[in-house]
mmCIF file of C-alpha atoms in Angstrom:
data_model
loop_
_atom_site.group_PDB
_atom_site.id
_atom_site.type_symbol
_atom_site.label_atom_id
_atom_site.label_comp_id
_atom_site.label_asym_id
_atom_site.label_seq_id
_atom_site.Cartn_x
_atom_site.Cartn_y
_atom_site.Cartn_z
ATOM 1 C CA MET A 7 27.799 -37.220 41.867
ATOM 2 C CA ARG A 8 26.739 -33.840 40.561
ATOM 3 C CA SER A 9 23.991 -32.145 42.329
ATOM 4 C CA THR A 10 21.459 -29.952 40.562
ATOM 5 C CA ASP A 11 20.327 -26.891 42.383
ATOM 6 C CA LEU A 12 17.160 -25.751 40.654
ATOM 7 C CA SER A 13 16.816 -22.756 42.850
ATOM 8 C CA SER A 14 20.075 -21.295 41.664
ATOM 9 C CA PRO A 15 19.601 -18.005 39.741
ATOM 10 C CA LYS A 16 22.111 -19.161 37.137
ATOM 11 C CA ARG A 17 19.941 -22.071 36.078
ATOM 12 C CA LEU A 18 16.711 -20.166 35.607
ATOM 13 C CA ALA A 19 15.874 -18.944 32.129
ATOM 14 C CA PRO A 20 15.416 -15.200 32.195
ATOM 15 C CA MET A 21 11.685 -14.289 32.244
ATOM 16 C CA ARG A 22 10.916 -11.968 29.333
ATOM 17 C CA ALA A 23 7.530 -10.489 28.598
ATOM 18 C CA GLY A 24 6.492 -11.715 25.123
ATOM 19 C CA LEU A 25 3.892 -13.334 22.944
ATOM 20 C CA THR A 26 3.525 -16.997 22.288
ATOM 21 C CA ILE A 27 3.553 -18.221 18.724
ATOM 22 C CA VAL A 28 -0.168 -18.996 18.986
ATOM 23 C CA GLU A 29 -0.934 -15.409 19.988
ATOM 24 C CA VAL A 30 1.136 -14.051 17.111
ATOM 25 C CA VAL A 31 -0.574 -16.348 14.604
ATOM 26 C CA VAL A 32 -4.031 -15.410 15.885
ATOM 27 C CA ALA A 33 -3.226 -11.684 15.794
ATOM 28 C CA LEU A 34 -1.811 -11.911 12.283
ATOM 29 C CA SER A 35 -4.816 -13.902 11.089
ATOM 30 C CA VAL A 36 -7.196 -11.269 12.464
ATOM 31 C CA LEU A 37 -5.153 -8.544 10.799
ATOM 32 C CA VAL A 38 -5.139 -10.355 7.452
ATOM 33 C CA VAL A 39 -8.886 -10.987 7.600
ATOM 34 C CA ALA A 40 -9.575 -7.338 8.498
ATOM 35 C CA ALA A 41 -7.273 -6.094 5.744
ATOM 36 C CA SER A 42 -8.851 -8.382 3.154
ATOM 37 C CA ILE A 43 -12.366 -7.245 4.140
ATOM 38 C CA PHE A 44 -11.256 -3.619 3.857
ATOM 39 C CA CYS A 45 -9.692 -4.227 0.432
ATOM 40 C CA GLN A 46 -12.790 -6.078 -0.789
ATOM 41 C CA THR A 47 -14.963 -3.172 0.321
ATOM 42 C CA LEU A 48 -12.767 -0.725 -1.566
ATOM 43 C CA LEU A 49 -12.782 -2.929 -4.668
ATOM 44 C CA SER A 50 -16.528 -3.450 -4.645
ATOM 45 C CA THR A 51 -17.097 0.284 -4.183
ATOM 46 C CA ALA A 52 -14.877 1.003 -7.175
ATOM 47 C CA ARG A 53 -16.679 -1.702 -9.176
ATOM 48 C CA VAL A 54 -20.130 -0.315 -8.320
ATOM 49 C CA ARG A 55 -18.958 3.178 -9.258
ATOM 50 C CA GLN A 56 -17.734 1.895 -12.630
ATOM 51 C CA LEU A 57 -21.008 0.035 -13.185
ATOM 52 C CA ASN A 58 -22.985 3.187 -12.436
ATOM 53 C CA ARG A 59 -20.857 5.163 -14.863
ATOM 54 C CA ASP A 60 -21.318 2.535 -17.579
ATOM 55 C CA ASN A 61 -25.076 2.445 -16.979
ATOM 56 C CA ALA A 62 -25.272 6.240 -17.208
ATOM 57 C CA LEU A 63 -23.265 6.174 -20.459
ATOM 58 C CA ALA A 64 -25.538 3.510 -21.936
ATOM 59 C CA ALA A 65 -28.723 5.275 -20.847
ATOM 60 C CA ASP A 66 -27.576 8.578 -22.294
ATOM 61 C CA ALA A 67 -26.427 6.975 -25.564
ATOM 62 C CA ALA A 68 -29.759 5.193 -25.995
ATOM 63 C CA ARG A 69 -31.658 8.417 -25.292
ATOM 64 C CA VAL A 70 -29.510 10.314 -27.822
ATOM 65 C CA VAL A 71 -30.289 7.701 -30.517
ATOM 66 C CA LEU A 72 -34.011 8.213 -29.886
ATOM 67 C CA GLU A 73 -33.540 11.993 -30.015
ATOM 68 C CA ARG A 74 -31.770 11.687 -33.372
ATOM 69 C CA MET A 75 -34.634 9.528 -34.653
ATOM 70 C CA ARG A 76 -37.101 12.239 -33.644
ATOM 71 C CA ASN A 77 -35.071 14.675 -35.733
ATOM 72 C CA GLU A 78 -35.821 12.681 -38.920
ATOM 73 C CA PRO A 79 -39.010 12.988 -40.991
ATOM 74 C CA PHE A 80 -41.327 10.465 -39.325
ATOM 75 C CA LEU A 81 -41.787 8.108 -42.291
ATOM 76 C CA GLU A 82 -38.027 7.990 -42.902
ATOM 77 C CA ILE A 83 -37.105 6.768 -39.421
ATOM 78 C CA TYR A 84 -37.670 3.081 -40.181
ATOM 79 C CA LYS A 85 -35.812 3.155 -43.488
ATOM 80 C CA GLY A 86 -32.850 5.018 -42.055
ATOM 81 C CA TYR A 87 -32.420 2.899 -38.943
ATOM 82 C CA ASN A 88 -33.359 -0.611 -40.094
ATOM 83 C CA GLU A 89 -31.054 -3.509 -41.026
ATOM 84 C CA ASP A 90 -31.308 -2.853 -44.757
ATOM 85 C CA PRO A 91 -28.915 -0.192 -46.086
ATOM 86 C CA LYS A 92 -30.499 -0.396 -49.553
ATOM 87 C CA ASP A 93 -33.648 1.458 -48.539
ATOM 88 C CA ASP A 94 -31.931 4.381 -46.788
ATOM 89 C CA PRO A 95 -33.769 7.618 -47.687
ATOM 90 C CA GLY A 96 -30.620 9.343 -48.937
ATOM 91 C CA GLY A 97 -29.407 6.392 -51.017
ATOM 92 C CA ASN A 98 -27.779 3.019 -50.439
ATOM 93 C CA GLY A 99 -25.885 2.969 -47.104
ATOM 94 C CA THR A 100 -26.338 6.660 -46.303
ATOM 95 C CA GLY A 101 -28.497 6.167 -43.221
ATOM 96 C CA PRO A 102 -27.231 5.695 -39.678
ATOM 97 C CA GLY A 103 -28.260 2.029 -39.746
ATOM 98 C CA HIS A 104 -29.282 -0.253 -36.913
ATOM 99 C CA LEU A 105 -25.880 -0.573 -35.191
ATOM 100 C CA PHE A 106 -23.980 2.120 -33.316
ATOM 101 C CA ASP A 107 -20.981 2.668 -31.074
ATOM 102 C CA VAL A 108 -20.891 4.147 -27.599
ATOM 103 C CA ALA A 109 -17.600 5.753 -26.595
ATOM 104 C CA GLY A 110 -16.384 4.265 -23.327
ATOM 105 C CA LEU A 111 -18.231 0.935 -23.589
ATOM 106 C CA GLU A 112 -16.480 -2.213 -24.760
ATOM 107 C CA PRO A 113 -18.461 -4.461 -27.125
ATOM 108 C CA LEU A 114 -19.129 -8.089 -26.255
ATOM 109 C CA ASP A 115 -17.173 -10.802 -28.025
ATOM 110 C CA GLY A 116 -19.020 -11.604 -31.223
ATOM 111 C CA ALA A 117 -20.999 -8.361 -31.297
ATOM 112 C CA PRO A 118 -22.080 -7.580 -34.882
ATOM 113 C CA LEU A 119 -19.426 -5.331 -36.480
ATOM 114 C CA GLY A 120 -18.009 -4.803 -32.973
ATOM 115 C CA LYS A 121 -20.802 -2.371 -32.079
ATOM 116 C CA VAL A 122 -22.415 -2.182 -28.659
ATOM 117 C CA GLY A 123 -25.743 -0.654 -29.701
ATOM 118 C CA ARG A 124 -28.583 -1.965 -31.824
ATOM 119 C CA VAL A 125 -31.931 -0.538 -32.924
ATOM 120 C CA THR A 126 -34.771 -3.001 -33.429
ATOM 121 C CA PHE A 127 -38.165 -2.544 -35.061
ATOM 122 C CA PRO A 128 -40.933 -5.099 -35.584
ATOM 123 C CA SER A 129 -39.481 -6.128 -38.916
ATOM 124 C CA MET A 130 -38.448 -9.282 -40.694
ATOM 125 C CA ALA A 131 -36.314 -10.214 -43.690
ATOM 126 C CA VAL A 132 -38.397 -11.225 -46.671
ATOM 127 C CA GLN A 133 -37.160 -12.804 -49.905
ATOM 128 C CA VAL A 134 -38.707 -10.908 -52.776
ATOM 129 C CA THR A 135 -38.572 -12.228 -56.304
ATOM 130 C CA ALA A 136 -38.809 -9.709 -59.100
ATOM 131 C CA SER A 137 -38.608 -10.007 -62.825
ATOM 132 C CA SER A 138 -35.334 -8.485 -64.026
ATOM 133 C CA GLY A 139 -36.329 -8.339 -67.649
ATOM 134 C CA GLY A 140 -37.423 -5.225 -69.477
ATOM 135 C CA GLY A 141 -36.401 -1.708 -68.655
ATOM 136 C CA GLY A 142 -37.532 -1.741 -65.039
ATOM 137 C CA LYS A 143 -35.422 -0.672 -62.124
ATOM 138 C CA LYS A 144 -32.857 -3.304 -61.219
ATOM 139 C CA PRO A 145 -32.980 -4.290 -57.555
ATOM 140 C CA LEU A 146 -29.768 -3.831 -55.570
ATOM 141 C CA GLY A 147 -27.825 -6.773 -54.183
ATOM 142 C CA GLY A 148 -30.058 -9.500 -55.612
ATOM 143 C CA ILE A 149 -29.365 -13.003 -56.910
ATOM 144 C CA THR A 150 -30.254 -13.290 -60.584
ATOM 145 C CA ASP A 151 -31.587 -16.591 -61.833
ATOM 146 C CA GLY A 152 -32.789 -16.604 -65.420
ATOM 147 C CA GLY A 153 -35.253 -13.783 -65.816
ATOM 148 C CA THR A 154 -35.911 -13.239 -62.120
ATOM 149 C CA THR A 155 -33.955 -11.645 -59.328
ATOM 150 C CA THR A 156 -34.339 -12.561 -55.663
ATOM 151 C CA VAL A 157 -33.558 -9.858 -53.148
ATOM 152 C CA THR A 158 -33.814 -9.695 -49.375
ATOM 153 C CA GLU A 159 -35.886 -6.813 -48.080
ATOM 154 C CA TRP A 160 -36.654 -5.823 -44.527
ATOM 155 C CA HIS A 161 -40.372 -5.303 -44.080
ATOM 156 C CA LEU A 162 -42.054 -3.506 -41.203
ATOM 157 C CA ARG A 163 -44.734 -5.977 -40.189
ATOM 158 C CA GLU A 164 -47.747 -5.914 -37.915
ATOM 159 C CA ASP A 165 -47.680 -9.686 -37.343
ATOM 160 C CA VAL A 166 -44.212 -9.876 -35.784
ATOM 161 C CA ALA A 167 -44.319 -11.708 -32.444
ATOM 162 C CA ASP A 168 -42.343 -9.534 -30.036
ATOM 163 C CA GLU A 169 -44.003 -9.087 -26.671
ATOM 164 C CA GLY A 170 -41.445 -6.525 -25.548
ATOM 165 C CA LEU A 171 -42.382 -4.234 -28.443
ATOM 166 C CA GLY A 172 -46.096 -4.807 -27.886
ATOM 167 C CA MET A 173 -46.404 -6.802 -31.085
ATOM 168 C CA PRO A 174 -48.373 -7.976 -32.934
ATOM 169 C CA ARG A 175 -50.417 -4.796 -33.300
ATOM 170 C CA ASP A 176 -51.916 -2.455 -35.858
ATOM 171 C CA LEU A 177 -49.293 0.032 -37.061
ATOM 172 C CA ASN A 178 -51.114 1.994 -39.753
ATOM 173 C CA GLY A 179 -54.400 2.677 -37.983
ATOM 174 C CA ASN A 180 -56.723 0.520 -40.127
ATOM 175 C CA ASN A 181 -57.679 -1.714 -37.182
ATOM 176 C CA VAL A 182 -56.391 -4.814 -38.967
ATOM 177 C CA ILE A 183 -53.252 -6.825 -38.269
ATOM 178 C CA ASP A 184 -52.059 -8.032 -41.636
ATOM 179 C CA THR A 185 -48.905 -9.391 -43.253
ATOM 180 C CA ALA A 186 -48.155 -6.443 -45.524
ATOM 181 C CA ASN A 187 -45.089 -4.232 -45.466
ATOM 182 C CA HIS A 188 -45.958 -1.018 -43.594
ATOM 183 C CA SER A 189 -42.627 0.742 -43.940
ATOM 184 C CA GLY A 190 -44.317 3.527 -45.923
ATOM 185 C CA ASP A 191 -47.577 4.062 -44.046
ATOM 186 C CA TYR A 192 -47.028 3.493 -40.340
ATOM 187 C CA LEU A 193 -48.586 5.824 -37.792
ATOM 188 C CA VAL A 194 -46.934 4.210 -34.782
ATOM 189 C CA LEU A 195 -43.410 2.859 -34.768
ATOM 190 C CA PRO A 196 -42.393 0.566 -31.897
ATOM 191 C CA VAL A 197 -38.641 0.695 -31.357
ATOM 192 C CA ARG A 198 -36.158 -0.924 -29.031
ATOM 193 C CA VAL A 199 -32.697 0.539 -28.444
ATOM 194 C CA ARG A 200 -30.471 -2.080 -26.854
ATOM 195 C CA ILE A 201 -26.918 -1.606 -25.633
ATOM 196 C CA GLU A 202 -24.840 -4.610 -24.590
ATOM 197 C CA TRP A 203 -21.318 -4.248 -23.295
ATOM 198 C CA LYS A 204 -18.513 -5.960 -21.425
ATOM 199 C CA SER A 205 -18.001 -4.830 -17.853
ATOM 200 C CA GLY A 206 -15.911 -5.884 -14.892
ATOM 201 C CA VAL A 207 -18.698 -8.162 -13.683
ATOM 202 C CA GLY A 208 -19.544 -9.692 -17.048
ATOM 203 C CA ALA A 209 -21.952 -8.861 -19.837
ATOM 204 C CA ARG A 210 -24.350 -5.972 -19.179
ATOM 205 C CA ARG A 211 -27.444 -4.847 -21.069
ATOM 206 C CA PHE A 212 -29.530 -1.684 -21.201
ATOM 207 C CA ASP A 213 -32.820 -1.467 -23.104
ATOM 208 C CA ILE A 214 -35.148 1.377 -23.929
ATOM 209 C CA VAL A 215 -38.426 0.369 -25.543
ATOM 210 C CA THR A 216 -40.749 3.081 -26.776
ATOM 211 C CA GLN A 217 -43.217 3.896 -29.524
ATOM 212 C CA LEU A 218 -42.686 6.834 -31.813
ATOM 213 C CA GLY A 219 -45.787 8.453 -33.226
ATOM 214 C CA ASP A 220 -46.600 11.377 -35.432
ATOM 215 C CA PHE A 221 -50.142 12.475 -34.823
ATOM 216 C CA ARG A 222 -49.803 16.086 -35.918
ATOM 217 C CA LYS A 223 -51.902 16.936 -38.920
ATOM 218 C CA GLU A 224 -50.367 19.017 -41.634
ATOM 219 C CA VAL A 225 -52.110 22.367 -41.913
ATOM 220 C CA GLU A 226 -54.183 22.518 -45.070
ATOM 221 C CA PRO A 227 -53.152 25.452 -47.249
ATOM 222 C CA MET B 28 37.738 -12.554 42.103
ATOM 223 C CA SER B 29 36.053 -9.749 40.217
ATOM 224 C CA CYS B 30 35.181 -10.279 36.533
ATOM 225 C CA GLY B 31 35.676 -6.627 35.627
ATOM 226 C CA ARG B 32 32.982 -4.682 33.699
ATOM 227 C CA LYS B 33 29.743 -6.500 33.146
ATOM 228 C CA ARG B 34 28.883 -7.092 29.453
ATOM 229 C CA ARG B 35 25.395 -5.990 28.437
ATOM 230 C CA ALA B 36 23.578 -7.163 25.329
ATOM 231 C CA ALA B 37 23.050 -4.214 22.941
ATOM 232 C CA PHE B 38 22.974 -3.212 19.283
ATOM 233 C CA THR B 39 26.110 -2.178 17.560
ATOM 234 C CA VAL B 40 26.305 1.183 15.811
ATOM 235 C CA VAL B 41 26.174 -0.554 12.448
ATOM 236 C CA GLU B 42 22.996 -2.404 13.395
ATOM 237 C CA VAL B 43 21.364 0.800 14.616
ATOM 238 C CA VAL B 44 22.346 2.655 11.435
ATOM 239 C CA ILE B 45 20.999 -0.116 9.210
ATOM 240 C CA ALA B 46 17.773 -0.305 11.209
ATOM 241 C CA MET B 47 17.268 3.441 11.080
ATOM 242 C CA THR B 48 18.009 3.547 7.372
ATOM 243 C CA LEU B 49 15.427 0.841 6.740
ATOM 244 C CA ILE B 50 12.875 2.582 8.948
ATOM 245 C CA GLY B 51 13.564 5.835 7.125
ATOM 246 C CA LEU B 52 13.074 4.191 3.752
ATOM 247 C CA VAL B 53 9.845 2.544 4.848
ATOM 248 C CA LEU B 54 8.517 5.782 6.304
ATOM 249 C CA THR B 55 9.437 7.734 3.167
ATOM 250 C CA LYS B 56 7.740 5.195 0.946
ATOM 251 C CA LEU B 57 4.709 5.120 3.215
ATOM 252 C CA THR B 58 4.465 8.905 3.142
ATOM 253 C CA LEU B 59 4.671 8.914 -0.649
ATOM 254 C CA VAL B 60 2.014 6.226 -0.935
ATOM 255 C CA MET B 61 -0.263 8.030 1.513
ATOM 256 C CA ASP B 62 0.213 11.304 -0.334
ATOM 257 C CA GLU B 63 -0.521 9.654 -3.658
ATOM 258 C CA ALA B 64 -3.631 7.993 -2.198
ATOM 259 C CA ARG B 65 -4.798 11.314 -0.762
ATOM 260 C CA ARG B 66 -4.328 13.039 -4.132
ATOM 261 C CA ALA B 67 -6.098 10.214 -5.951
ATOM 262 C CA HIS B 68 -8.966 10.390 -3.493
ATOM 263 C CA GLN B 69 -9.173 14.151 -3.882
ATOM 264 C CA GLU B 70 -9.144 13.825 -7.690
ATOM 265 C CA GLU B 71 -11.863 11.200 -7.553
ATOM 266 C CA SER B 72 -13.982 13.325 -5.216
ATOM 267 C CA ILE B 73 -13.631 16.407 -7.423
ATOM 268 C CA SER B 74 -14.291 14.360 -10.537
ATOM 269 C CA MET B 75 -17.466 12.874 -9.041
ATOM 270 C CA ALA B 76 -18.682 16.277 -7.840
ATOM 271 C CA LEU B 77 -18.047 17.788 -11.296
ATOM 272 C CA ASP B 78 -19.734 14.803 -12.922
ATOM 273 C CA ASP B 79 -22.874 15.336 -10.834
ATOM 274 C CA GLN B 80 -22.809 19.070 -11.513
ATOM 275 C CA ALA B 81 -22.328 18.521 -15.256
ATOM 276 C CA MET B 82 -25.188 16.018 -15.454
ATOM 277 C CA GLU B 83 -27.500 18.328 -13.538
ATOM 278 C CA LEU B 84 -26.554 21.278 -15.740
ATOM 279 C CA MET B 85 -26.979 19.222 -18.928
ATOM 280 C CA ASP B 86 -30.434 18.129 -17.769
ATOM 281 C CA LYS B 87 -31.443 21.752 -17.147
ATOM 282 C CA ILE B 88 -30.220 22.896 -20.562
ATOM 283 C CA ALA B 89 -31.682 19.871 -22.369
ATOM 284 C CA PHE B 90 -35.038 20.261 -20.625
ATOM 285 C CA ALA B 91 -35.213 23.928 -21.662
ATOM 286 C CA ILE B 92 -34.404 23.180 -25.304
ATOM 287 C CA VAL B 93 -36.695 20.146 -25.570
ATOM 288 C CA GLY B 94 -39.728 22.299 -24.799
ATOM 289 C CA SER B 95 -38.786 25.021 -27.251
ATOM 290 C CA SER B 96 -39.731 25.659 -30.823
ATOM 291 C CA ALA B 97 -37.072 24.874 -33.425
ATOM 292 C CA GLU B 98 -38.072 28.058 -35.262
ATOM 293 C CA SER B 99 -37.327 30.156 -32.174
ATOM 294 C CA LEU B 100 -33.728 28.958 -31.830
ATOM 295 C CA ASP B 101 -31.129 31.638 -32.478
ATOM 296 C CA PRO B 102 -28.383 31.481 -33.606
ATOM 297 C CA THR B 103 -28.600 28.288 -35.664
ATOM 298 C CA PRO B 104 -25.037 27.140 -36.265
ATOM 299 C CA ALA B 105 -24.480 23.805 -37.988
ATOM 300 C CA ALA B 106 -21.152 21.940 -37.628
ATOM 301 C CA PRO B 107 -18.332 22.970 -38.027
ATOM 302 C CA PHE B 108 -19.766 26.168 -36.525
ATOM 303 C CA TYR B 109 -21.042 26.453 -33.000
ATOM 304 C CA SER B 110 -22.395 28.980 -30.562
ATOM 305 C CA GLY B 111 -21.777 29.470 -26.856
ATOM 306 C CA THR B 112 -25.229 31.024 -26.479
ATOM 307 C CA ILE B 113 -28.694 29.963 -27.539
ATOM 308 C CA HIS B 114 -31.921 31.983 -27.546
ATOM 309 C CA TYR B 115 -35.257 30.166 -27.543
ATOM 310 C CA GLN B 116 -38.917 30.294 -26.606
ATOM 311 C CA ILE B 117 -40.735 27.425 -24.941
ATOM 312 C CA SER B 118 -44.314 26.381 -25.507
ATOM 313 C CA LEU B 119 -46.671 27.229 -22.643
ATOM 314 C CA GLY B 120 -49.649 25.470 -24.179
ATOM 315 C CA VAL B 121 -52.523 26.276 -26.485
ATOM 316 C CA GLU B 122 -55.100 29.043 -26.055
ATOM 317 C CA ASP B 123 -57.998 29.604 -28.446
ATOM 318 C CA GLY B 124 -56.413 27.157 -30.853
ATOM 319 C CA LYS B 125 -53.127 29.025 -30.964
ATOM 320 C CA ALA B 126 -49.808 28.087 -29.405
ATOM 321 C CA VAL B 127 -48.711 30.349 -26.565
ATOM 322 C CA TRP B 128 -44.989 30.990 -26.348
ATOM 323 C CA SER B 129 -42.925 32.086 -23.367
ATOM 324 C CA ASP B 130 -40.937 35.290 -23.131
ATOM 325 C CA PRO B 131 -37.570 35.051 -24.919
ATOM 326 C CA GLU B 132 -35.072 33.032 -22.913
ATOM 327 C CA VAL B 133 -31.349 32.545 -23.324
ATOM 328 C CA ILE B 134 -28.724 30.104 -22.080
ATOM 329 C CA GLY B 135 -25.154 31.222 -22.505
ATOM 330 C CA LEU B 136 -21.587 31.239 -21.376
ATOM 331 C CA THR B 137 -19.797 34.235 -19.881
ATOM 332 C CA GLU B 138 -16.358 33.584 -21.300
ATOM 333 C CA ASP B 139 -14.263 35.564 -18.835
ATOM 334 C CA SER B 140 -15.803 34.091 -15.675
ATOM 335 C CA GLY B 141 -16.717 30.588 -16.843
ATOM 336 C CA GLN B 142 -20.350 31.056 -15.868
ATOM 337 C CA VAL B 143 -23.334 29.424 -17.519
ATOM 338 C CA TYR B 144 -26.368 31.638 -17.122
ATOM 339 C CA TRP B 145 -30.038 31.443 -17.938
ATOM 340 C CA GLY B 146 -31.804 34.689 -18.761
ATOM 341 C CA GLN B 147 -35.308 35.844 -19.557
ATOM 342 C CA ASN B 148 -36.216 39.129 -21.262
ATOM 343 C CA VAL B 149 -32.544 40.070 -21.304
ATOM 344 C CA GLY B 150 -32.104 43.781 -21.894
ATOM 345 C CA ALA B 151 -35.699 44.598 -20.911
ATOM 346 C CA ALA B 152 -36.910 46.194 -17.689
ATOM 347 C CA ASP B 153 -38.107 42.862 -16.290
ATOM 348 C CA GLU B 154 -34.854 41.074 -17.107
ATOM 349 C CA ARG B 155 -34.074 37.976 -15.048
ATOM 350 C CA ILE B 156 -30.686 36.290 -15.013
ATOM 351 C CA VAL B 157 -29.709 33.206 -13.005
ATOM 352 C CA VAL B 158 -26.209 31.716 -12.897
ATOM 353 C CA TRP B 159 -26.472 27.951 -13.272
ATOM 354 C CA ALA B 160 -22.764 27.088 -12.920
ATOM 355 C CA ASN B 161 -19.444 28.844 -12.554
ATOM 356 C CA THR B 162 -16.915 26.090 -13.190
ATOM 357 C CA VAL B 163 -17.085 25.932 -16.982
ATOM 358 C CA SER B 164 -13.756 25.466 -18.766
ATOM 359 C CA GLU B 165 -12.469 28.180 -21.021
ATOM 360 C CA MET B 166 -12.252 25.666 -23.882
ATOM 361 C CA LEU B 167 -13.856 22.257 -24.323
ATOM 362 C CA GLU B 168 -11.686 19.363 -23.089
ATOM 363 C CA ASP B 169 -8.615 18.676 -25.288
ATOM 364 C CA GLU B 170 -9.315 21.752 -27.436
ATOM 365 C CA LEU B 171 -6.727 24.470 -27.917
ATOM 366 C CA LEU B 172 -7.137 27.970 -29.298
ATOM 367 C CA ASN B 173 -5.241 27.293 -32.532
ATOM 368 C CA GLY B 174 -7.809 27.298 -35.310
ATOM 369 C CA VAL B 175 -7.962 23.518 -35.748
ATOM 370 C CA ASP B 176 -10.104 20.709 -34.366
ATOM 371 C CA ASP B 177 -7.893 19.206 -31.630
ATOM 372 C CA ASN B 178 -10.426 16.890 -29.987
ATOM 373 C CA GLY B 179 -11.940 15.377 -33.128
ATOM 374 C CA ASN B 180 -15.536 16.558 -32.691
ATOM 375 C CA ASP B 181 -15.670 18.464 -36.009
ATOM 376 C CA LEU B 182 -15.571 21.846 -34.247
ATOM 377 C CA ALA B 183 -12.565 24.154 -34.060
ATOM 378 C CA ASP B 184 -11.691 26.212 -30.980
ATOM 379 C CA GLU B 185 -15.019 25.542 -29.276
ATOM 380 C CA LEU B 186 -15.632 27.049 -25.856
ATOM 381 C CA GLY B 187 -16.485 25.143 -22.674
ATOM 382 C CA LEU B 188 -20.171 25.302 -23.641
ATOM 383 C CA ALA B 189 -21.047 24.776 -27.295
ATOM 384 C CA PHE B 190 -24.368 24.413 -29.110
ATOM 385 C CA VAL B 191 -24.574 22.920 -32.611
ATOM 386 C CA LEU B 192 -27.843 22.703 -34.521
ATOM 387 C CA ASP B 193 -28.889 19.994 -36.960
ATOM 388 C CA GLU B 194 -32.414 20.819 -38.157
ATOM 389 C CA LYS B 195 -34.521 20.374 -34.980
ATOM 390 C CA ALA B 196 -31.782 18.657 -32.968
ATOM 391 C CA VAL B 197 -29.358 20.556 -30.779
ATOM 392 C CA THR B 198 -26.100 18.936 -29.687
ATOM 393 C CA ILE B 199 -24.824 20.346 -26.404
ATOM 394 C CA ARG B 200 -21.207 19.966 -25.324
ATOM 395 C CA LEU B 201 -20.042 21.036 -21.904
ATOM 396 C CA SER B 202 -16.737 20.891 -20.003
ATOM 397 C CA LEU B 203 -16.451 21.728 -16.321
ATOM 398 C CA GLU B 204 -13.133 22.051 -14.517
ATOM 399 C CA ARG B 205 -11.727 22.594 -11.063
ATOM 400 C CA GLU B 206 -8.217 22.657 -9.635
ATOM 401 C CA ARG B 207 -7.048 20.265 -6.961
ATOM 402 C CA ASP B 208 -4.167 20.850 -4.513
ATOM 403 C CA GLY B 209 -0.991 21.255 -6.516
ATOM 404 C CA GLY B 210 -2.697 23.106 -9.342
ATOM 405 C CA LYS B 211 -3.668 20.125 -11.463
ATOM 406 C CA LYS B 212 -6.915 20.732 -13.338
ATOM 407 C CA ILE B 213 -9.651 18.108 -13.234
ATOM 408 C CA GLN B 214 -12.035 18.242 -16.211
ATOM 409 C CA VAL B 215 -15.327 16.517 -16.870
ATOM 410 C CA THR B 216 -17.001 16.654 -20.285
ATOM 411 C CA LYS B 217 -20.561 15.782 -21.246
ATOM 412 C CA GLU B 218 -22.274 15.678 -24.613
ATOM 413 C CA THR B 219 -25.877 15.079 -25.448
ATOM 414 C CA THR B 220 -28.392 15.720 -28.206
ATOM 415 C CA VAL B 221 -31.986 16.809 -27.803
ATOM 416 C CA THR B 222 -34.673 17.461 -30.368
ATOM 417 C CA CYS B 223 -37.103 20.363 -30.065
ATOM 418 C CA ARG B 224 -40.586 18.959 -29.603
ATOM 419 C CA ASN B 225 -42.440 22.077 -30.696
#
């Protein structure tokens, strides 16, 4: 019969200082969690920085559009910047129009003409029917039916419901809110410059709403 | 009976060489990555500092021009011409029904030192000159001194500060630059338009 001598040095496993598998797993888990938190912090900082840059770009672009509007003769601002290219002061399609680009900002999917910026006035599209007979001026871009032509015009209206623009309100200073087109006699012009773009955290929007006015009287000669 | 020399567990030379080679590779790569990260961080820091400085400078220039009279602006270059200097007078208010204008002021670029300065009554006894920035690029970003428009802004060979007039609106373009370690130049460019209110 073989005897087993447990006290023999040959039988003992050598004692080595080390870590158990549980300790290693716990340590690695802590390291991974710490590293992921650190990386997330870095990423979110970079994202916030990018958002701030985009916001600054949008704010500056919107302000520049308003500055360019102020550079126009007051009663030509609406015609130059509205949706209708036919009434541009310098001729059909010569105005800057209601859409604009901003370098460095990516337009949203489905943005009109792929532009990020849009200028809005209290205006609405109106179908106007005019007689095309005789020697009168022929309207641009109309649909002719018999002796009449139907064209779409954009009218500056006092009765537009747009709370953000402070509408409805009197635009020509006669103390009446009516349904007429005031594109030629406004004293106050509410305007919204909106920029919408695609960012790392989804769709973003920046609005400036203001009212342009020209209250300076021309000096009588 | 003696067993002779006792065998001890150890690494062979080949194992040591392989291990050291791997450690060397890892350390080299780590050093490169760290160096790249340090440079990127330095670039980002410089870029952000220049960005802040450029925005502040643009605001100062824009604020000065906004309060001025369009008639007082001099020179009045329209694209494709530009000027690195603009003279103006700002409105101080109305007295006895007449507008009161400030002393002549100027904002300009000193080409050889890259300084943007503001001056009042320049050339007179009570002249005042303040340097607003000293990191302006020699030329606007992506522009070369070759007689053509390299950066597609309708101006040829424009300096680091350029004013262009369109009736009452002044478009201001500004490039600031600074070198980081290794000599690479970091540039920041800003452009804005303001309309004279007076």
